[in-house]
Short mmCIF file of C-alpha atoms and ligand atoms in Angstrom, two decimals:
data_model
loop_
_atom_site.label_atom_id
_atom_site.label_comp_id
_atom_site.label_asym_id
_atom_site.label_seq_id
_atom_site.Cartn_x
_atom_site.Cartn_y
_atom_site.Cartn_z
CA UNK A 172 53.13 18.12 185.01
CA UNK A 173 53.19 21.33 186.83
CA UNK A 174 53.69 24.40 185.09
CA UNK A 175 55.11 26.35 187.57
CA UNK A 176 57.53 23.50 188.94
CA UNK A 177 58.83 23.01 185.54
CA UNK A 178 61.53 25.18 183.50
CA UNK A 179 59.38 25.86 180.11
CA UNK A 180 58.67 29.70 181.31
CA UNK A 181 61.89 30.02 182.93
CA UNK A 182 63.62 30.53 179.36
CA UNK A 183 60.21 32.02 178.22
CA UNK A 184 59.57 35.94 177.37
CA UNK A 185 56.68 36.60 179.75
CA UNK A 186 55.96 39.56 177.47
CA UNK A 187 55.78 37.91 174.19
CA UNK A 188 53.17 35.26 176.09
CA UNK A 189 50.27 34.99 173.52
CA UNK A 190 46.20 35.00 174.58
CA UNK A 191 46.07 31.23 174.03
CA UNK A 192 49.24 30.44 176.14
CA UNK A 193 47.68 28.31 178.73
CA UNK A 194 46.31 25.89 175.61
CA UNK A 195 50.11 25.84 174.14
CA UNK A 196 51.74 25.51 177.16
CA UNK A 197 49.35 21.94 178.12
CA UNK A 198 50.06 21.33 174.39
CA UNK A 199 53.76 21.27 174.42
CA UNK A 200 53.37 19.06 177.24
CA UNK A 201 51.66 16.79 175.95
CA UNK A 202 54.06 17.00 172.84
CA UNK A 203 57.13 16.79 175.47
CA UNK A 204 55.14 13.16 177.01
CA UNK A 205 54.22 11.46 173.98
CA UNK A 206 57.96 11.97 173.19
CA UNK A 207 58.34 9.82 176.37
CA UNK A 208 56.13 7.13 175.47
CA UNK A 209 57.42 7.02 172.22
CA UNK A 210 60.71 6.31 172.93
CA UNK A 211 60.77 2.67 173.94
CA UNK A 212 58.83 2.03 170.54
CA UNK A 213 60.45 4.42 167.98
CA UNK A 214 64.11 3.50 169.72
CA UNK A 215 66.74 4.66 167.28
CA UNK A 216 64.86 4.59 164.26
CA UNK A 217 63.73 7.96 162.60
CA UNK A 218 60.14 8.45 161.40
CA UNK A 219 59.81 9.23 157.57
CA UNK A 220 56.03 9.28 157.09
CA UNK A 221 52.97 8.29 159.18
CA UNK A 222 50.42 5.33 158.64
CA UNK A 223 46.71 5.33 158.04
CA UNK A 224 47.01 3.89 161.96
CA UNK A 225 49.28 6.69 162.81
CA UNK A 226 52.14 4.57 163.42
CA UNK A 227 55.62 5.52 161.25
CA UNK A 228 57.65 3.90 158.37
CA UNK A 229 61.22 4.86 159.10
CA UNK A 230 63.80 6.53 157.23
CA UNK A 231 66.55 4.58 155.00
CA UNK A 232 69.71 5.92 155.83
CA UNK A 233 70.33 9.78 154.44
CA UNK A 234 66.70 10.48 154.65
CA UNK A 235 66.46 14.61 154.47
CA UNK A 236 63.99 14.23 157.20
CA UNK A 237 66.37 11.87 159.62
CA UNK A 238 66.93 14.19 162.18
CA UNK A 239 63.73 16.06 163.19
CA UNK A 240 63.43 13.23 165.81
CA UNK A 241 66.99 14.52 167.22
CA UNK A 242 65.19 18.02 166.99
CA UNK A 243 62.20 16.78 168.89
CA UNK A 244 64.30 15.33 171.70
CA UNK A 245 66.51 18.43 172.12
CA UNK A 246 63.95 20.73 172.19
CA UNK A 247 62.29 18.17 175.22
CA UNK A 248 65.61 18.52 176.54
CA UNK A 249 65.15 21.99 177.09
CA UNK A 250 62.17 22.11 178.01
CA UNK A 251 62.48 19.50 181.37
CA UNK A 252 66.68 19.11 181.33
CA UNK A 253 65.57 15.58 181.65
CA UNK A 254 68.57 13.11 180.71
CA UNK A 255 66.74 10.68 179.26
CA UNK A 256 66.03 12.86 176.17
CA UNK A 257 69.71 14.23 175.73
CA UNK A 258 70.68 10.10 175.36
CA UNK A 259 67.88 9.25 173.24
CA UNK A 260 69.31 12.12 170.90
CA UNK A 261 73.05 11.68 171.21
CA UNK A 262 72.56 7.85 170.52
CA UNK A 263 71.44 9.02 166.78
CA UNK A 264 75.09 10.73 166.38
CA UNK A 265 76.21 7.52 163.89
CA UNK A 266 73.57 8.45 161.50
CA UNK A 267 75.36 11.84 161.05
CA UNK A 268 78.55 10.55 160.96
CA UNK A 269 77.70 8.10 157.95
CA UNK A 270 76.57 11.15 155.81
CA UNK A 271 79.72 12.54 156.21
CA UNK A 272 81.17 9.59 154.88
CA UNK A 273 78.88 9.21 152.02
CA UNK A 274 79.25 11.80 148.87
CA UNK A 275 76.44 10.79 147.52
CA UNK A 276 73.97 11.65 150.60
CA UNK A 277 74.93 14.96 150.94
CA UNK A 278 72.73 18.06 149.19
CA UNK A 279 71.70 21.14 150.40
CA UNK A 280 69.30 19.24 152.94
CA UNK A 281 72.46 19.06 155.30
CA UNK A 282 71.63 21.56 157.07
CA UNK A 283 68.28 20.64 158.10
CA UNK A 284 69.88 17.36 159.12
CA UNK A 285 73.31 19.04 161.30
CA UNK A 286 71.59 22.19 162.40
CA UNK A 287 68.98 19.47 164.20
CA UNK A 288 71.69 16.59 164.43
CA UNK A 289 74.51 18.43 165.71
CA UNK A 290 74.37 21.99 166.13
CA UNK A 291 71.78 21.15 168.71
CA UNK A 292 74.04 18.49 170.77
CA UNK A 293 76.54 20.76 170.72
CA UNK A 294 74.90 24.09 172.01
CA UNK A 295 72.56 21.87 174.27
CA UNK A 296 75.88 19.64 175.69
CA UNK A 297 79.20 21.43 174.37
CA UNK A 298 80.13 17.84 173.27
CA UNK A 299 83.33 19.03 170.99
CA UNK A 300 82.75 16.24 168.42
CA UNK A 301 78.88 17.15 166.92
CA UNK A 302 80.50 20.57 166.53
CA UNK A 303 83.43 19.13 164.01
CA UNK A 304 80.61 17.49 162.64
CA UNK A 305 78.34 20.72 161.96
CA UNK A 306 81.26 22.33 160.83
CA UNK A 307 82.21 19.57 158.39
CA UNK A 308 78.84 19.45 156.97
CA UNK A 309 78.98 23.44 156.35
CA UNK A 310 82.24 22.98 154.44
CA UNK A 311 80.29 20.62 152.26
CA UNK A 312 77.05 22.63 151.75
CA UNK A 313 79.40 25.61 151.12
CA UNK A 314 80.73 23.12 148.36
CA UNK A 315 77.81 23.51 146.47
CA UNK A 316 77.58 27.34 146.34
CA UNK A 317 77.63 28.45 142.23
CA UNK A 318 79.51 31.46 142.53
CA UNK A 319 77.87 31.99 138.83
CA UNK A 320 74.79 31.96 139.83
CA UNK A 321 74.94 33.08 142.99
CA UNK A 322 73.28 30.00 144.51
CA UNK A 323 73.28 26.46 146.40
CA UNK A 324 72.92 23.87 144.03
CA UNK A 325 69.61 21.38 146.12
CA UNK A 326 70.29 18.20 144.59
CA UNK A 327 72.24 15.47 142.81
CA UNK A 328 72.27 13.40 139.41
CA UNK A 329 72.25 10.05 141.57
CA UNK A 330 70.29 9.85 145.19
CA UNK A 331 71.85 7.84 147.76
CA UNK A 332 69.80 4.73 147.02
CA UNK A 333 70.54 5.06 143.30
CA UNK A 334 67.61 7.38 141.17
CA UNK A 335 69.16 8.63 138.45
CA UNK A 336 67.92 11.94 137.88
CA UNK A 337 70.00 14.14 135.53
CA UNK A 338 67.22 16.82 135.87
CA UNK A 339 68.19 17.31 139.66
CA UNK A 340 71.69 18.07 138.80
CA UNK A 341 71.21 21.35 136.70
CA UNK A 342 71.03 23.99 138.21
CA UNK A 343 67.97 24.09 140.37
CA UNK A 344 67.20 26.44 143.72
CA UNK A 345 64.46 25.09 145.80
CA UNK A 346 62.54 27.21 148.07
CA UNK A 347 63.35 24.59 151.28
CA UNK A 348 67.22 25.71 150.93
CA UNK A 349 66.49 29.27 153.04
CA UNK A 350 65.95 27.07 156.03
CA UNK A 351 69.50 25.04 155.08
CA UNK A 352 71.22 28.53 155.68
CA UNK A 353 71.15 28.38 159.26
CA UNK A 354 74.12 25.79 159.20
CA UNK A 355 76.30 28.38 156.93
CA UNK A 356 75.17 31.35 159.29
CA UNK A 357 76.16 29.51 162.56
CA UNK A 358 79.30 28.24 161.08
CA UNK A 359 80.56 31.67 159.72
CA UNK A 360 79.44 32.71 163.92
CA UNK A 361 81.79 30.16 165.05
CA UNK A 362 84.80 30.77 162.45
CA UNK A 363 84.74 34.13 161.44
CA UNK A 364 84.93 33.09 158.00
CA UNK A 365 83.79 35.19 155.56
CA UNK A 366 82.77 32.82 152.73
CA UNK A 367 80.56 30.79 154.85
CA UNK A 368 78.41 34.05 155.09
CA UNK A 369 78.63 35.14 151.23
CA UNK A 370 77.24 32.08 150.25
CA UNK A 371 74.23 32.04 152.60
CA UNK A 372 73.54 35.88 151.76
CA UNK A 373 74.37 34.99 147.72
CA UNK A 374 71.59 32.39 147.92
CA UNK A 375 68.99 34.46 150.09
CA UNK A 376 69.38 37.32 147.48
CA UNK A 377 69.09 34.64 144.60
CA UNK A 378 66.47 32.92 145.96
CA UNK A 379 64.41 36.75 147.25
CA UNK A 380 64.93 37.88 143.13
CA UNK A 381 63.39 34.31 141.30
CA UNK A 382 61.99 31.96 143.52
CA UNK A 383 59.82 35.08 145.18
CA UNK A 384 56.99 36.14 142.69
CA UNK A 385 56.19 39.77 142.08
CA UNK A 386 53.05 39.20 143.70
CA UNK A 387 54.57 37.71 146.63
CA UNK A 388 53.49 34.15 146.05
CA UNK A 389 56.71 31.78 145.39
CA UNK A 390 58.33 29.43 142.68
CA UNK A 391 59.36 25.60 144.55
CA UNK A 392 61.94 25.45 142.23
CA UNK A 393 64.03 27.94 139.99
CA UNK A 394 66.05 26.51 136.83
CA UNK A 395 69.88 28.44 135.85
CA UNK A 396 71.77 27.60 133.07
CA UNK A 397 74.48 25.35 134.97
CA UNK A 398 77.04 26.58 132.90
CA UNK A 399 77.07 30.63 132.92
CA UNK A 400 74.27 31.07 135.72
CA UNK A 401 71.49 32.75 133.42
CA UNK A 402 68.36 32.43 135.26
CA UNK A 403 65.91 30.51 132.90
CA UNK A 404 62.21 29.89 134.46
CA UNK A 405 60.65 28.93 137.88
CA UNK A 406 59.14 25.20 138.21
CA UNK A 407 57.51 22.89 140.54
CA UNK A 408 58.15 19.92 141.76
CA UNK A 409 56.27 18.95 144.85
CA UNK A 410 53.04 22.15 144.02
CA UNK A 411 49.89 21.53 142.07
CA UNK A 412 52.05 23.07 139.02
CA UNK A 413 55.16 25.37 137.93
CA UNK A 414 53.01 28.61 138.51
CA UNK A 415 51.17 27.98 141.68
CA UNK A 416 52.04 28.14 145.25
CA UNK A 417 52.62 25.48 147.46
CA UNK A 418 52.22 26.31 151.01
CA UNK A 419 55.33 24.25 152.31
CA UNK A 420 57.06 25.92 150.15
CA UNK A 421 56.00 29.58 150.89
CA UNK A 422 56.25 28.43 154.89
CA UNK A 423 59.85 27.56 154.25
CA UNK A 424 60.41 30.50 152.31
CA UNK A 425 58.92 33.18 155.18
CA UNK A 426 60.65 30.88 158.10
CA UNK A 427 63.76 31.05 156.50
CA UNK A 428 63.78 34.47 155.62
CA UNK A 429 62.35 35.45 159.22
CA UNK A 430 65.19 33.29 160.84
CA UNK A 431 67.71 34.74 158.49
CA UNK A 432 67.10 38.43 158.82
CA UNK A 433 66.99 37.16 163.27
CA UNK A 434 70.78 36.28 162.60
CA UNK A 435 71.96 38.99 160.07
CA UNK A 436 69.95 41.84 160.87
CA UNK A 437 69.38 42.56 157.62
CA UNK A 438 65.96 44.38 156.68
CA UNK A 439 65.79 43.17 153.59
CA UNK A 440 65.45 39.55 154.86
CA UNK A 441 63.03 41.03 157.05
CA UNK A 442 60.87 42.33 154.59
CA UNK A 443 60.61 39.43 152.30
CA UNK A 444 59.50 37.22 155.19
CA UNK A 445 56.91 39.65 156.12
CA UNK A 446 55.29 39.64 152.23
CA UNK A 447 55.38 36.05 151.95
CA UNK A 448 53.16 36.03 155.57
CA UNK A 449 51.11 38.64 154.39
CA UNK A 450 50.51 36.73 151.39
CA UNK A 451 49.85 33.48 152.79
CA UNK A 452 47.95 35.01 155.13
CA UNK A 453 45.81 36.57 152.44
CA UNK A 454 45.59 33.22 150.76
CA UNK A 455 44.11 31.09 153.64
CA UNK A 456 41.01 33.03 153.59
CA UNK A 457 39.32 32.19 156.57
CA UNK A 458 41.41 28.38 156.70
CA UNK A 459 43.14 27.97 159.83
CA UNK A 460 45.34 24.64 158.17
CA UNK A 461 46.39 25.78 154.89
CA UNK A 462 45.39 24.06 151.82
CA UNK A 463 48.76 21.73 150.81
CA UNK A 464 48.64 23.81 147.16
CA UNK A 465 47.27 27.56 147.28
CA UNK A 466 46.07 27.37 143.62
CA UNK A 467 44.96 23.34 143.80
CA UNK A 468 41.64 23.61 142.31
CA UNK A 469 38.36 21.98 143.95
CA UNK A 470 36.62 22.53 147.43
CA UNK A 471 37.69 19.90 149.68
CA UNK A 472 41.77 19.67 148.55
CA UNK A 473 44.03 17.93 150.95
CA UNK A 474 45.52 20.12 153.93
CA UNK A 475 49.09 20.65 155.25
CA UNK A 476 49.69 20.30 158.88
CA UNK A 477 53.42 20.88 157.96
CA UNK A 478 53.33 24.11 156.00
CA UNK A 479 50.67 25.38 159.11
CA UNK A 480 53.44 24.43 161.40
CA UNK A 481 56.36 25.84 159.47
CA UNK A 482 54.35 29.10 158.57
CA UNK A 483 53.57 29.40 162.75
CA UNK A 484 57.07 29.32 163.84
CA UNK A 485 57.97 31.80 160.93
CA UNK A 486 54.78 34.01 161.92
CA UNK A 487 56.48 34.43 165.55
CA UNK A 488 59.66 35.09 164.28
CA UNK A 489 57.99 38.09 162.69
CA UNK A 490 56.42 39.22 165.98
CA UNK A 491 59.39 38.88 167.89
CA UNK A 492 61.03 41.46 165.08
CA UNK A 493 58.65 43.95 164.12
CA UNK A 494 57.20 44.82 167.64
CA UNK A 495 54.55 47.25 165.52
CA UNK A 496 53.24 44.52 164.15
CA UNK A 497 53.60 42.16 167.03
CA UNK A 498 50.08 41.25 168.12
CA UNK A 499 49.28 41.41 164.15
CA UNK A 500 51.92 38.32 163.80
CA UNK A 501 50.91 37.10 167.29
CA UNK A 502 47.36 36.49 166.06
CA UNK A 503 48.44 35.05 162.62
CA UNK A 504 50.67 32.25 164.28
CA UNK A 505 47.85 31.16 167.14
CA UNK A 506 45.53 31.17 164.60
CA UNK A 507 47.48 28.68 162.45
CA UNK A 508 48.65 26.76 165.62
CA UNK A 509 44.71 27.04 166.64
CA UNK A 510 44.04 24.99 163.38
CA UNK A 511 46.73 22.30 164.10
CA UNK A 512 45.23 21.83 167.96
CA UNK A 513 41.32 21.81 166.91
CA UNK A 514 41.64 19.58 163.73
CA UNK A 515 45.28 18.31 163.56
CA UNK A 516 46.20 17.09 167.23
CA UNK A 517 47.31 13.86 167.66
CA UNK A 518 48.78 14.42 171.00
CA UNK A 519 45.79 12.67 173.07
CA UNK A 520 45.84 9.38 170.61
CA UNK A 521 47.72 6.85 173.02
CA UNK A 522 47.45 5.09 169.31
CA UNK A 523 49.78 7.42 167.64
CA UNK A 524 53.52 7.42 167.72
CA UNK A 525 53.14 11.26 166.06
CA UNK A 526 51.27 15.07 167.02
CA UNK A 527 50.02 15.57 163.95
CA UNK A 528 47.42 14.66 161.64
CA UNK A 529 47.19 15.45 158.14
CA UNK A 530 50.66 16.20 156.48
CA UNK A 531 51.16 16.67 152.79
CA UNK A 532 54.61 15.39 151.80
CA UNK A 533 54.43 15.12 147.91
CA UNK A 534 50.51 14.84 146.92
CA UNK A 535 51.82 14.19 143.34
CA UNK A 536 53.11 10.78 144.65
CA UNK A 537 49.95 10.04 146.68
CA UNK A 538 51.12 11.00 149.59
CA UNK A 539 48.38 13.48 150.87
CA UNK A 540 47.09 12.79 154.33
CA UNK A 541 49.95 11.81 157.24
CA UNK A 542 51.78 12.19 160.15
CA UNK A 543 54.78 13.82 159.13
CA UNK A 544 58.55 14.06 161.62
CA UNK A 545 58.89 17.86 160.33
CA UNK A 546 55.34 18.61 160.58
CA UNK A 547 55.84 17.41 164.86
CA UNK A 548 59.06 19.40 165.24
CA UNK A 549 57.88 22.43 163.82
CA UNK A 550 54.83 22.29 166.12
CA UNK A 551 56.87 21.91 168.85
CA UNK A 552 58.82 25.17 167.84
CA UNK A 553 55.81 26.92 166.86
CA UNK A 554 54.15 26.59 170.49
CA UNK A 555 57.69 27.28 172.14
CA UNK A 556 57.85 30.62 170.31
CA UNK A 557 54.08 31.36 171.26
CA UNK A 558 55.44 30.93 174.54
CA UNK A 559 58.47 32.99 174.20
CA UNK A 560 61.52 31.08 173.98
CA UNK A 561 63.85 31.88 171.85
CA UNK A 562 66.58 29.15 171.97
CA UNK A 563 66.61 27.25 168.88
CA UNK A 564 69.25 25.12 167.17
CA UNK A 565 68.99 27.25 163.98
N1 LIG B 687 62.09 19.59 151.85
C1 LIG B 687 61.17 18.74 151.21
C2 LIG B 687 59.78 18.98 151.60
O1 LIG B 687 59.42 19.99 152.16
O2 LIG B 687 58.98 18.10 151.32
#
């Protein structure tokens, strides 16, 4: 592919191009082609979790993680305006539909799932239908606001394939909901209406005064009484334990602070996204792919692709907002991405159906070292932002 004959700089800042940009820019190309020889094998089925051979189980139906394939194949979309990726992600559209029509698959995970599924299709195509859809989906994430508490409740007594969990019911903020805002931002930008907007900013303060530590590392999860709101004590449930940090977690926290403050303008979103950075930064040491728990003890503990991903694409949201700091932000996300492309690429593997290596999705459940869907869509993101662009679905 020809850089110059293609469109990736043609949405791109040229002045927000980063030292490494000729090693992103054949990156997301290679990202953007094994997307292409993918297709014909993955077909409408949406990764969950990679194999020791670097092939994919697939979701169930309701997955949280269903529609960072749709992600992948809109940003592609973007990238070359090539057809073939628009129909590969408008043919997932029933898989969105069927959440709608299923109480029990909805939680706070709908917007990773619409912003992706159908805000995308509809800012990428102006198809009227995946817009109904987004907006739908707000209306029910908005349905879990606590005005009490001033929060989104994340999950639900009974999982759509039947766990019972009463635990998940009672009044729990996780730190992945700041990225889940995006769907109640956009859909207060395209109504006007004013409790879409409290709710997002009601959580985001929340979430900024428990889940965020003094100290600038971060809860995963943060307990209220379900009844009158009183906050009662921070927990884990994917981290090492209820007072460490787990680097997905922080990464979602800074992304989705950084992304929020790019919508709202306010500082104060601002500055908590640049604290959790600066912590996370300070935490890596001289890492490049974070550890998948900060404070998991022992020398050789599992890595995170994903949370190195995440954290990038947060890192350049910082850059493109604090232009003092700019090259200071720059460096932090090509240093992370720098990690993913020496040690993490799977790009070049005609054997693998993913881009990255070593994702952490829940090392408590023994899942410690694969390919992970998010962990390939936030790379994508992160190397588009190192790059400049500035057209995302969230
Ligand atoms: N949102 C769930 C996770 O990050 O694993």
């Amino acid at each position: 592919m020809n850089i110059e004959a293609n469109s990736y700089f043609a949405a791109a800042d040229p002045a927000f191009l980063t030292r490494n940009a000729a090693r992103h820019q054949q990156a997301i190309e290679r990202c953007v082609e094994k997307l292409r020889m993918t297709m014909p094998v993955i077909g409408l089925r949406n990764p969950k979790i990679g194999t020791a051979a670097n092939h994919w189980i697939y979701c169930a139906p309701f997955d949280w993680v269903v529609s960072f394939q749709a992600g992948q194949l809109w940003l592609a979309l973007q990238l070359t305006g090539d057809p073939v990726f628009r129909n590969a992600a408008q043919a997932r559209r029933p898989v969105f539909r069927a959440i709608l029509a299923n109480r029990q698959a909805q939680d706070h995970d709908l917007g990773f799932q619409f912003s992706l599924g159908c805000v995308a299709d509809w800012l990428m195509t102006g198809a009227e239908e995946p817009r109904e859809m987004a907006l739908k989906a707000a209306e029910l994430l908005l349905s879990r606001y606590r005005p009490e508490g001033r929060y989104l409740q994340a999950w639900n007594a009974v999982a759509p394939h039947g766990r019972v969990d009463p635990h998940h019911a009672a009044g729990r903020i996780i730190a992945d909901t700041l990225q889940n805002l995006a769907l109640l931002y956009w859909a207060y930008g395209e109504t006007g209406r004013a409790d879409f907007r409290i709710a997002a900013d009601g959580h985001a303060e929340t979430a900024l005064a428990h889940l965020v530590r003094a100290d600038d590392t971060s809860f995963h999860t943060f307990l209220f009484d379900p009844v009158t709101g009183a906050a009662l004590r921070g927990e884990t449930h994917q981290g090492f334990a209820d007072g460490s940090c787990w680097s997905r977690g922080q990464a979602w926290l800074i992304h989705g602070y950084a992304q929020s403050a790019a919508v709202t303008g306010n500082p104060v979103y601002l500055r908590a996204a640049r604290r959790l950075a600066a912590k996370a930064e300070a935490l890596m040491g001289s890492d490049a792919v974070p550890a998948w728990d900060f404070d998991a003890p022992g020398a050789n503990v599992p890595r995170d692709s994903s949370a190195g991903a995440v954290m990038a694409a947060g890192a350049y949201l910082l850059a493109q907002q604090i232009p003092a700091e700019a090259s200071h932000w720059r460096d932090f996300g090509d240093r992370l991405l720098g990690g993913l492309l020496d040690s993490c690429d799977l790009t070049g593997d005609p054997q693998a159906l993913g881009m990255l290596a070593h994702g952490a999705a829940h090392v408590g459940s023994g899942f410690a070292d694969n390919m992970l869907p998010y962990g390939d869509y936030y790379f994508m993101e992160a190397l588009m932002r190192s790059l400049g662009h500035t057209q995302f679905f969230w």
